[in-house]
Short mmCIF file of C-alpha atoms in Angstrom, two decimals:
data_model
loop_
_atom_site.label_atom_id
_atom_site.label_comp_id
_atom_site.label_asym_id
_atom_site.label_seq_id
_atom_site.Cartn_x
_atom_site.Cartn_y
_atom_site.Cartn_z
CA UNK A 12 43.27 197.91 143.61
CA UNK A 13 42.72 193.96 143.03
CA UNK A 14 45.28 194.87 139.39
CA UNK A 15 47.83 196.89 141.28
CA UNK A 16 48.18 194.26 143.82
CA UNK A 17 48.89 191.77 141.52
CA UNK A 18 51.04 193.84 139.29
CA UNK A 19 53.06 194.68 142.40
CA UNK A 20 53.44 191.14 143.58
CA UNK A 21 54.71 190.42 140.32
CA UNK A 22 57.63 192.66 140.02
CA UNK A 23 58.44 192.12 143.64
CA UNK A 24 58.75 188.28 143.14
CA UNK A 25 61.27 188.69 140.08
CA UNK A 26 63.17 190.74 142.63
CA UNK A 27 63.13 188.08 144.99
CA UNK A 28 63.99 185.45 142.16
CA UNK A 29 67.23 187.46 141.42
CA UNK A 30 68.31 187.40 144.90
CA UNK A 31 67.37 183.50 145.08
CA UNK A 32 69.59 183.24 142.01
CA UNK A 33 72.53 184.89 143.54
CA UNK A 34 72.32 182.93 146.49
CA UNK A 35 71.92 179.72 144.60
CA UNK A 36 75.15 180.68 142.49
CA UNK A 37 77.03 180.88 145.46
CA UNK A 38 77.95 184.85 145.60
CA UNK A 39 76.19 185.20 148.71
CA UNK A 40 78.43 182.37 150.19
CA UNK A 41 79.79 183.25 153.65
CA UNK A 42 81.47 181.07 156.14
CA UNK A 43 80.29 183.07 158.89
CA UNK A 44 76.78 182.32 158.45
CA UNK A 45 77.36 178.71 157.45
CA UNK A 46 78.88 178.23 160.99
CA UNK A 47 74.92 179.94 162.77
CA UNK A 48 76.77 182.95 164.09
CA UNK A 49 73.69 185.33 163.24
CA UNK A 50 73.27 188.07 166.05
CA UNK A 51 74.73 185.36 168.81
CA UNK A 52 76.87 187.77 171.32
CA UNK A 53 79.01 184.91 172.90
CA UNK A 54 80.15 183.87 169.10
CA UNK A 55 81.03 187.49 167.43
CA UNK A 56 82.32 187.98 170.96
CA UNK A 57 85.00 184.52 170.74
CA UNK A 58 85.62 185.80 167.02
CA UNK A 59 86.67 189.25 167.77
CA UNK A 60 89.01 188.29 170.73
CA UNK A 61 90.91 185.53 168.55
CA UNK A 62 91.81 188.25 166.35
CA UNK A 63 92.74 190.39 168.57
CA UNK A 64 95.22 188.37 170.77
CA UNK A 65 98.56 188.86 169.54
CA UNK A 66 99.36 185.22 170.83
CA UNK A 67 96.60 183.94 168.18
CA UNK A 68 97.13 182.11 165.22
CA UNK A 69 95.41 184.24 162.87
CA UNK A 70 99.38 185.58 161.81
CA UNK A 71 98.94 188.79 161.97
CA UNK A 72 101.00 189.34 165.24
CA UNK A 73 100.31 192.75 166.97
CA UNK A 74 99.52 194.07 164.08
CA UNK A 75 95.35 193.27 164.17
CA UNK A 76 95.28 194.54 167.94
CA UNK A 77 97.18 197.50 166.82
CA UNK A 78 94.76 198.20 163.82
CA UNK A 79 91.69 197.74 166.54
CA UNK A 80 92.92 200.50 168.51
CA UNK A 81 93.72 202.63 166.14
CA UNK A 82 90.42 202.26 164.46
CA UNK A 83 89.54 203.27 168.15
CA UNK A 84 91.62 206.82 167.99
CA UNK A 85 93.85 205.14 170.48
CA UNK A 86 96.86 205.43 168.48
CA UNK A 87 98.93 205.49 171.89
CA UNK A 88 97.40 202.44 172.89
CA UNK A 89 98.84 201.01 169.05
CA UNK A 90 102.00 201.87 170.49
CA UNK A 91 101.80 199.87 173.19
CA UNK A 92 100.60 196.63 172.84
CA UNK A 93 103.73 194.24 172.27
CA UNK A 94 103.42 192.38 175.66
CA UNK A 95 99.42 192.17 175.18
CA UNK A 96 97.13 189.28 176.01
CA UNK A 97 93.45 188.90 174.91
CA UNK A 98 90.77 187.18 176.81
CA UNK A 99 87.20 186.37 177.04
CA UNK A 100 85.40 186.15 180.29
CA UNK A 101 87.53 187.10 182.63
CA UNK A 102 86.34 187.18 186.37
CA UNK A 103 87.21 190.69 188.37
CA UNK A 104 85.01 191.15 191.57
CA UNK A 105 81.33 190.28 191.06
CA UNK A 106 81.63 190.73 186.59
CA UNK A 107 82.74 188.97 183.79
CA UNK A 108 83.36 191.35 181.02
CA UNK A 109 83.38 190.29 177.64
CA UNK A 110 87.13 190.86 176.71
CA UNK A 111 89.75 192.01 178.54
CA UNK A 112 92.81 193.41 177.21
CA UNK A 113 96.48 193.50 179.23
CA UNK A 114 99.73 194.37 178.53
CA UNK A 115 102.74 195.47 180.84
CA UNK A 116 101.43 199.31 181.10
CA UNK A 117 97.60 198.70 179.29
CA UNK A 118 94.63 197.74 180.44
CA UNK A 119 91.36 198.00 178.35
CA UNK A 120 88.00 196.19 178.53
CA UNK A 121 85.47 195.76 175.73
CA UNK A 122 82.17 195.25 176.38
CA UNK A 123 79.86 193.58 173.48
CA UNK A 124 75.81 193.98 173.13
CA UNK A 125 74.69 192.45 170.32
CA UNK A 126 71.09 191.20 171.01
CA UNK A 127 70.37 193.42 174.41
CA UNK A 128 72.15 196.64 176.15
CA UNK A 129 74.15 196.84 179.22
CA UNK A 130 72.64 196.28 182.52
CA UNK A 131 72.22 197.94 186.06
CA UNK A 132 75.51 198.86 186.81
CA UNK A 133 77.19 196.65 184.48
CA UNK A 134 79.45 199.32 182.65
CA UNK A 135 80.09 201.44 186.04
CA UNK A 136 81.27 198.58 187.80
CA UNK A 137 83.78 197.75 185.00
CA UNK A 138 85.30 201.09 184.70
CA UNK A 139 85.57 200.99 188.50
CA UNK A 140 87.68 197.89 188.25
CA UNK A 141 89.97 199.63 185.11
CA UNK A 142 90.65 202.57 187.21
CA UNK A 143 92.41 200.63 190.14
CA UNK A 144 94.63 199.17 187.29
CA UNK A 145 98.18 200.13 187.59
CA UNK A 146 98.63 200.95 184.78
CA UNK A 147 98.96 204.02 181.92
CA UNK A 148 96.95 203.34 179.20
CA UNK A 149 93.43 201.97 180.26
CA UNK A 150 89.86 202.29 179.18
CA UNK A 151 86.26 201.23 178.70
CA UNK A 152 84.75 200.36 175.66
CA UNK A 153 81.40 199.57 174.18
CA UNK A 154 80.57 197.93 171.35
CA UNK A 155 77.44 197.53 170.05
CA UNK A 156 75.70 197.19 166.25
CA UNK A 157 75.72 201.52 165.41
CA UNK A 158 77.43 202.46 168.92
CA UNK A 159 74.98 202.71 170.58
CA UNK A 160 75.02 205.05 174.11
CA UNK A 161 74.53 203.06 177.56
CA UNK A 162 71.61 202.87 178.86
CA UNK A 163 72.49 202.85 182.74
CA UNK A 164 72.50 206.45 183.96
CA UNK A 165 75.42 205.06 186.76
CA UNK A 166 77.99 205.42 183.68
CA UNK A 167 79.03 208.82 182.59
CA UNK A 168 79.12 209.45 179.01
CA UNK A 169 82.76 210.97 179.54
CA UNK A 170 84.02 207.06 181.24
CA UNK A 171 83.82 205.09 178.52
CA UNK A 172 84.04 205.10 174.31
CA UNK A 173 81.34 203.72 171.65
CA UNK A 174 82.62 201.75 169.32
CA UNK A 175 80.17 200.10 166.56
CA UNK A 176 80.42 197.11 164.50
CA UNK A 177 79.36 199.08 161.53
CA UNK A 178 82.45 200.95 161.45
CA UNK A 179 84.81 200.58 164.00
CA UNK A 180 84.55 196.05 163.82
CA UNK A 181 84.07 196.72 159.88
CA UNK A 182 87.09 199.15 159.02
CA UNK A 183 89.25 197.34 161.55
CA UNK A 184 88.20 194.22 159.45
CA UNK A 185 89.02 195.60 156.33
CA UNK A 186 92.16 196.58 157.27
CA UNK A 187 93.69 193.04 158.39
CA UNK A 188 91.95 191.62 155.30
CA UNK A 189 94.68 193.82 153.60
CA UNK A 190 97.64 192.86 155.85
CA UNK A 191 98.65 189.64 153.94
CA UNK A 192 97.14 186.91 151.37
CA UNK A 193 96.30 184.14 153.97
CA UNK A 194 93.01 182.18 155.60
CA UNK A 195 92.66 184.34 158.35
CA UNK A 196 92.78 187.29 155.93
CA UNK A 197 89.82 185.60 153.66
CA UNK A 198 88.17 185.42 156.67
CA UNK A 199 88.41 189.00 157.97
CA UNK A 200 86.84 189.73 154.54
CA UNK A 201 84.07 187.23 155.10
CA UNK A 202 83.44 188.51 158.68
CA UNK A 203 83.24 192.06 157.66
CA UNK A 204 81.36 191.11 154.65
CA UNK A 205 78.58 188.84 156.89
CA UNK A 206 78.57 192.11 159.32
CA UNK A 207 77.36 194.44 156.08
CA UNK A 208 74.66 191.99 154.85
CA UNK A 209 73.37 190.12 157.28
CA UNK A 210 73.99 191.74 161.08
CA UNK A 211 73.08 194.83 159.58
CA UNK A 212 70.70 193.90 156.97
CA UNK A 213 72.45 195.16 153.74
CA UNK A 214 71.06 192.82 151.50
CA UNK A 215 67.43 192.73 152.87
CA UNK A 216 68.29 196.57 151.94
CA UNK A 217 69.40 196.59 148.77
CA UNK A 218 66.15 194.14 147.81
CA UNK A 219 64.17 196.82 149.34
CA UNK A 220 65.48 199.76 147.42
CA UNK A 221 65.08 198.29 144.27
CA UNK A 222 60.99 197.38 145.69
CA UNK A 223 60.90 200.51 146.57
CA UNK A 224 61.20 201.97 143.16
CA UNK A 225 58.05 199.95 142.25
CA UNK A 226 55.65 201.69 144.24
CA UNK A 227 55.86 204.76 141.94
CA UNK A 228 52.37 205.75 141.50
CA UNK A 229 49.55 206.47 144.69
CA UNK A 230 47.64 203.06 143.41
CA UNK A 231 50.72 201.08 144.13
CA UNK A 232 51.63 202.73 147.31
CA UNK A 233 48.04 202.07 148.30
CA UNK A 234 48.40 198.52 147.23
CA UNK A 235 51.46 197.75 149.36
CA UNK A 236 50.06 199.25 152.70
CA UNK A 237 46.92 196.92 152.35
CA UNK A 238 49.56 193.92 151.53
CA UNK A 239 51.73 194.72 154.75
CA UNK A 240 48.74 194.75 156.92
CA UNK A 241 47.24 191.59 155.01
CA UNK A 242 50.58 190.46 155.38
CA UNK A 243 51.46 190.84 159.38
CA UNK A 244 47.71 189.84 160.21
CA UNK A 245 48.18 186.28 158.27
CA UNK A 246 52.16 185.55 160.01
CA UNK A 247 50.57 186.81 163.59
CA UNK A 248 47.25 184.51 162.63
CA UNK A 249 49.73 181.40 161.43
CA UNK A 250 52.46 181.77 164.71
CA UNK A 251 49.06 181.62 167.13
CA UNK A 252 48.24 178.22 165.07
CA UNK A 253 51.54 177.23 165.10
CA UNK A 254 51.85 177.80 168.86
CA UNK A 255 48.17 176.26 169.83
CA UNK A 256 49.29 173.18 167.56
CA UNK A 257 52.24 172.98 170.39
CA UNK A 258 50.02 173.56 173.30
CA UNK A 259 48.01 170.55 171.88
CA UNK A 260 50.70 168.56 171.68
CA UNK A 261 51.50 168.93 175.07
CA UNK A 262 49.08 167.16 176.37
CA UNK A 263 48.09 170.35 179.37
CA UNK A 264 45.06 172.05 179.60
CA UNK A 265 45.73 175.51 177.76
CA UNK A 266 44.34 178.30 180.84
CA UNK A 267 44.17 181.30 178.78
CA UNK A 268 44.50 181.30 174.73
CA UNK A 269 46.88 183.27 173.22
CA UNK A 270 45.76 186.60 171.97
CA UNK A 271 46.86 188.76 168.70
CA UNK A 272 46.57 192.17 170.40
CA UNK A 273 48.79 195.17 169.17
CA UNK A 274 51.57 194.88 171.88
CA UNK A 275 50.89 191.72 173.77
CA UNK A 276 50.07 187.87 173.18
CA UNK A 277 50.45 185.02 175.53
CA UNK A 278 49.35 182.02 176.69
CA UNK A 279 49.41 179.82 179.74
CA UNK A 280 49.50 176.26 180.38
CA UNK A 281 47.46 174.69 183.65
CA UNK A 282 49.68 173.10 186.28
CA UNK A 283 48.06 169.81 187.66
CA UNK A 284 46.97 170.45 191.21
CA UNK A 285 48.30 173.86 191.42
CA UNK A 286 45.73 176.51 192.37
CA UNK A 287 48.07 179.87 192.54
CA UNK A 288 50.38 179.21 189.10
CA UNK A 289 50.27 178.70 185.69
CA UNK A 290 53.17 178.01 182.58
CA UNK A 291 53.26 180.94 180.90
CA UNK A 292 54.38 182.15 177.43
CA UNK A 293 54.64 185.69 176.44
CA UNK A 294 55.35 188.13 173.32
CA UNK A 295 56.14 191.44 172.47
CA UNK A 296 53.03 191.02 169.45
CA UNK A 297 54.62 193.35 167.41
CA UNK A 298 56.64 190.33 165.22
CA UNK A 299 56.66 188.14 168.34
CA UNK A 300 59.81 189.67 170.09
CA UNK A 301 61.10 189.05 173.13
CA UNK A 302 59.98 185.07 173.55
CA UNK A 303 59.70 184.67 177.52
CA UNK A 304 58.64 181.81 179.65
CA UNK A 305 57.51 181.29 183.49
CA UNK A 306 55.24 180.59 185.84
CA UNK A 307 52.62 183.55 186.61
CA UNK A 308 49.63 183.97 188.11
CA UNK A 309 46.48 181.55 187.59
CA UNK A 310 43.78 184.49 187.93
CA UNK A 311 46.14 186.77 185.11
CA UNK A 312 45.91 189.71 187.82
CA UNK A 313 49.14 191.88 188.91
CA UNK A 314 50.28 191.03 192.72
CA UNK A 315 51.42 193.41 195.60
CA UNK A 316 55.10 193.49 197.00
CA UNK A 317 53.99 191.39 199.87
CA UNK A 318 52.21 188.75 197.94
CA UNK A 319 55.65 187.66 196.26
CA UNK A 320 58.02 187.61 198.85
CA UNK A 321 58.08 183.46 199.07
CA UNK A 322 59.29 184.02 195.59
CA UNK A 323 62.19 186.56 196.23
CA UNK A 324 63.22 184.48 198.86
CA UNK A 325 64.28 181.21 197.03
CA UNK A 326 65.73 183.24 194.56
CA UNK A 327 63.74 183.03 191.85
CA UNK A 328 65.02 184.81 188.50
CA UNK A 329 62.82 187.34 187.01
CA UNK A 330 60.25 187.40 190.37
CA UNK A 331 58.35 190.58 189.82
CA UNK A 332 54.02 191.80 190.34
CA UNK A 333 53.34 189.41 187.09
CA UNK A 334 55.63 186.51 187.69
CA UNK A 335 56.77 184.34 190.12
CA UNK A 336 59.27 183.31 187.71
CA UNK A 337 60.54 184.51 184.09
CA UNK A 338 63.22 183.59 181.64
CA UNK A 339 63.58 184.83 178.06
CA UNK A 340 64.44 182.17 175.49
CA UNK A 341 68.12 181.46 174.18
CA UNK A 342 68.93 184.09 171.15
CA UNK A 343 67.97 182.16 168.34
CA UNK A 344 64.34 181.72 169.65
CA UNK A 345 63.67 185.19 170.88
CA UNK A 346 62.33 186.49 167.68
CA UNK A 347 60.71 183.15 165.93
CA UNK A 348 58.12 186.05 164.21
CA UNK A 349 60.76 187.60 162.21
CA UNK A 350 61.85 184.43 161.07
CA UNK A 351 59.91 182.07 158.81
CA UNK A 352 61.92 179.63 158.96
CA UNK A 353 59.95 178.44 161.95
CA UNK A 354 56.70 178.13 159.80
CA UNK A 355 57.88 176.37 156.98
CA UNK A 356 61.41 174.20 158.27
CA UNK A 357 61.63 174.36 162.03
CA UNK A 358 58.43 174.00 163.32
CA UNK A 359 59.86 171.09 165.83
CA UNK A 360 62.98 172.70 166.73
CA UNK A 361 60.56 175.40 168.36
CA UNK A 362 58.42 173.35 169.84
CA UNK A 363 61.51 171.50 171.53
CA UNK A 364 62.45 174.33 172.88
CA UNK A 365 59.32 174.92 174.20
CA UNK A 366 59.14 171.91 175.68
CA UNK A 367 62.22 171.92 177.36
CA UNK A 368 61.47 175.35 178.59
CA UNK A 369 58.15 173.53 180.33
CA UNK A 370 61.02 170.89 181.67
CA UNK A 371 62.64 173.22 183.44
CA UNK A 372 59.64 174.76 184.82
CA UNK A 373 58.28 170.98 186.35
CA UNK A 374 61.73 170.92 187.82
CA UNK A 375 61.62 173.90 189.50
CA UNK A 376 58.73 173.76 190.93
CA UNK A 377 59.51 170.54 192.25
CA UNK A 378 62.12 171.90 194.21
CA UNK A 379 59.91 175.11 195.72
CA UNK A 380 57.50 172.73 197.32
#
């Protein structure tokens, strides 16, 4: 086992030293990433709409908007798009949806999940609003990483289109890219490009494949499932050091430790003087998902509807049976287990954010009591 390990190990790192070579060459450059777009909604979101608008500066006219829709199989909606305006964020009655589309007879919202899916009632209430527009051509649609179906049951499957950033954003993409020889083209083809191998993980991909043909007898197999459980035991092992190191820093009495269980870790942080609450920190375990921070319970035990209503009153975000209070962390921190980077390079940029996440718990509960 000990020789197939190591034999393994081997090949995989001269994998790994090709794709560090490429990178270093500068094939893998991309503008896109340079700039920290990643996975962040607000940014692809800002990106898509600019190329879009017909107003834009991008040069392509009408002619993007009109390659977007028919990309969409809304070739009538091509057709009509020459009075068309594209914004972000615009405020109808209780929503903001991510881009809204007019014209002089066209109305269409787009609505854009790239880290989470829709909400209660999100999607319902939009297509609610689009059907008292005056107008002909109108709909609802939803764009997410593989077009992905809603997830509220209040939306009808019928009400509203998928779209998907693997092949509606990409082949709309490609298309512009081959509209003219300008910036805005390269970047289409740098955008569509950054969407193949890094939104949807086509490189990580391709370096697996060609892994994958390693493990071609049972000893190897064998070796790499001890190596990725070896391997997820040590990162889980080094992001509880890495978080107790911050606790310590802190300078507050860590109430519970946090625990490597399958599903769940956590920890909490003692608030001076307070006998009901604690700071807490959770994770999905399973590659530290889902970041969160709050204030729950002292005694770690689930509480009745009654027992929280001082919470639900002052409006308190998140207020449910395990905490008064919860908040997930901005994007780029809500997965620090997939990301190594926190380990090795930005170690204090996460414990910053921790920090200010404690911050803004002191502050609130300064203003509670």
């Amino acid at each position: 086992m000990e020789n197939a390990i190591g034999q393994l190990l081997e090949e995989a790192g001269k994998i790994l030293a090709d794709r560090k070579q490429e990178t270093q060459s500068g094939k893998c450059f991309n503008c896109i990433d340079i700039c920290g777009v990643g996975t962040i909604e607000t940014r692809h979101t800002e990106i898509i709409a600019a190329l879009l608008d017909p107003q834009g500066n991008h040069g392509f006219g009408t002619e993007s908007l009109k390659a977007f829709f028919r990309q969409c199989n809304l070739p009538e909606f091509a057709d009509n798009c020459e009075d068309c305006r594209v914004q972000t964020e615009v405020k109808i009655p209780g929503r903001r949806p991510d881009i809204v589309i007019r014209g002089k007879d066209l109305c269409v919202v787009i609505e854009n999940k790239t880290n989470t899916s829709d909400h209660y009632m999100q999607l319902a209430d939009y297509r609610k609003w689009i059907e008292e527009q005056k107008v002909t051509y109108k709909t609802l649609l939803y764009l997410t990483y593989e077009g992905y179906k809603a997830v509220d049951a209040n939306i009808k499957a019928d009400q509203y289109t998928r779209i998907s950033y693997t092949e509606t954003i990409c082949k709309w993409l490609e298309e512009c890219a081959g509209m003219q020889e300008t910036p805005a083209a390269d970047f289409c083809k740098q955008y569509a490009n950054f969407i193949n191998e890094n939104i949807m993980k086509g490189s990580v991909m391709s370096t697996r494949e060609e892994i994958k043909v390693l493990l071609d007898s049972p000893e190897k197999i064998k070796a790499a499932e001890e190596l990725a459980i070896v391997v997820e035991d040590v990162k889980n092992q080094k992001y509880i050091d890495l978080f107790n190191e911050w606790a310590e820093k802190s300078g507050k009495k860590v109430w519970r430790s946090l625990d490597s269980g399958k599903t769940y870790a956590g920890f909490s942080l003692e608030i001076e003087g307070d006998d009901e609450l604690v700071f807490g920190f959770s994770f999905d375990a399973s590659g530290f998902r889902n970041f969160a921070y709050g204030l729950t319970w002292k005694d770690g035990k689930e509480r009745l509807a009654g027992e929280i209503e001082k919470y639900k009153k002052i409006s308190l975000t998140g207020c449910n049976s395990w905490w008064a209070y919860s908040k997930y962390f901005p994007a780029e921190y809500r997965n620090p287990g997939e990301n190594l980077d926190f380990l090795f390079d930005r170690k204090e940029e996460l414990f910053n954010a921790m920090d200010g996440a404690v911050n803004e718990m002191e502050s609130l509960l300064s203003s509670i009591k």
